[in-house]
Amino acid sequence: MLEDNPLQATASIDIPMNKTIVFNHVPSNRTNAFIEGLKKFRLPRPLMATVTDTSIHWTFEVLIQNLAAERHALKNNTMTTHA
């Protein structure tokens, strides 16, 4: 789990191979400035998440799967629910 060891091995899960940034205890103004910087310099946007009361209990693999599903849903103008 994120609160323990985010790289802890878990059951074999197919994980999308995306660069990912997870913000934890980062003020929202700093997070927003970072995202705006990516846009300004036209850098490829990685999967991004802020640790929440819900996601703190997810394994890193589950977090990545949810982020990838969310990105796919936004790209295809569909809806998704988190696991």
Short mmCIF file of C-alpha atoms in Angstrom, two decimals, residues 9-83:
data_model
loop_
_atom_site.label_atom_id
_atom_site.label_comp_id
_atom_site.label_asym_id
_atom_site.label_seq_id
_atom_site.Cartn_x
_atom_site.Cartn_y
_atom_site.Cartn_z
CA ALA A 9 5.37 -6.99 -4.71
CA THR A 10 1.76 -8.05 -5.04
CA ALA A 11 -0.12 -10.62 -7.05
CA SER A 12 0.67 -10.60 -10.74
CA ILE A 13 -1.33 -7.77 -12.33
CA ASP A 14 -1.06 -6.40 -15.85
CA ILE A 15 0.23 -2.87 -15.26
CA PRO A 16 0.20 -0.26 -18.03
CA MET A 17 3.70 0.99 -18.80
CA ASN A 18 3.23 4.72 -18.24
CA LYS A 19 5.37 7.25 -16.47
CA THR A 20 3.59 8.21 -13.29
CA ILE A 21 3.91 10.99 -10.74
CA VAL A 22 2.21 10.66 -7.37
CA PHE A 23 1.94 13.80 -5.27
CA ASN A 24 1.78 13.33 -1.51
CA HIS A 25 1.73 16.23 0.94
CA VAL A 26 2.35 18.70 -1.90
CA PRO A 27 0.32 21.92 -1.72
CA SER A 28 -2.22 22.22 -4.53
CA ASN A 29 -0.68 25.46 -5.81
CA ARG A 30 2.65 23.64 -6.31
CA THR A 31 0.93 20.70 -7.99
CA ASN A 32 -0.94 23.05 -10.33
CA ALA A 33 2.26 24.97 -11.14
CA PHE A 34 4.00 21.70 -12.03
CA ILE A 35 1.14 20.67 -14.34
CA GLU A 36 1.11 24.10 -15.97
CA GLY A 37 4.86 23.78 -16.53
CA LEU A 38 4.33 20.52 -18.39
CA LYS A 39 1.75 22.20 -20.61
CA LYS A 40 3.93 25.27 -21.18
CA PHE A 41 6.90 23.24 -22.35
CA ARG A 42 4.65 20.80 -24.26
CA LEU A 43 6.09 17.83 -22.45
CA PRO A 44 4.30 14.48 -22.67
CA ARG A 45 1.92 14.30 -19.74
CA PRO A 46 2.53 11.39 -17.39
CA LEU A 47 -0.20 9.78 -15.34
CA MET A 48 -0.61 11.93 -12.24
CA ALA A 49 -2.34 11.47 -8.93
CA THR A 50 -2.61 13.13 -5.58
CA VAL A 51 -2.81 10.76 -2.63
CA THR A 52 -6.31 10.84 -1.18
CA ASP A 53 -8.07 9.18 1.73
CA THR A 54 -9.20 6.50 -0.74
CA SER A 55 -6.02 5.99 -2.77
CA ILE A 56 -3.78 5.80 0.30
CA HIS A 57 -5.07 2.25 0.77
CA TRP A 58 -4.46 1.14 -2.82
CA THR A 59 -1.37 -0.73 -3.93
CA PHE A 60 0.76 1.12 -6.45
CA GLU A 61 -0.42 -1.29 -9.16
CA VAL A 62 -4.09 -0.56 -8.44
CA LEU A 63 -3.38 3.17 -8.50
CA ILE A 64 -1.73 2.89 -11.92
CA GLN A 65 -4.59 0.79 -13.28
CA ASN A 66 -7.14 3.37 -12.10
CA LEU A 67 -5.13 6.26 -13.55
CA ALA A 68 -4.78 4.48 -16.90
CA ALA A 69 -8.52 3.68 -16.96
CA GLU A 70 -9.35 7.28 -16.12
CA ARG A 71 -7.08 8.60 -18.89
CA HIS A 72 -8.64 6.18 -21.39
CA ALA A 73 -12.16 7.24 -20.35
CA LEU A 74 -11.31 10.95 -20.69
CA LYS A 75 -9.70 10.37 -24.07
CA ASN A 76 -12.76 8.46 -25.32
CA ASN A 77 -15.33 10.69 -23.61
CA THR A 78 -16.70 7.80 -21.55
CA MET A 79 -17.12 7.24 -17.84
CA THR A 80 -15.14 4.99 -15.48
CA THR A 81 -15.40 3.96 -11.86
CA HIS A 82 -12.45 3.30 -9.61
CA ALA A 83 -11.71 -0.21 -8.46
#
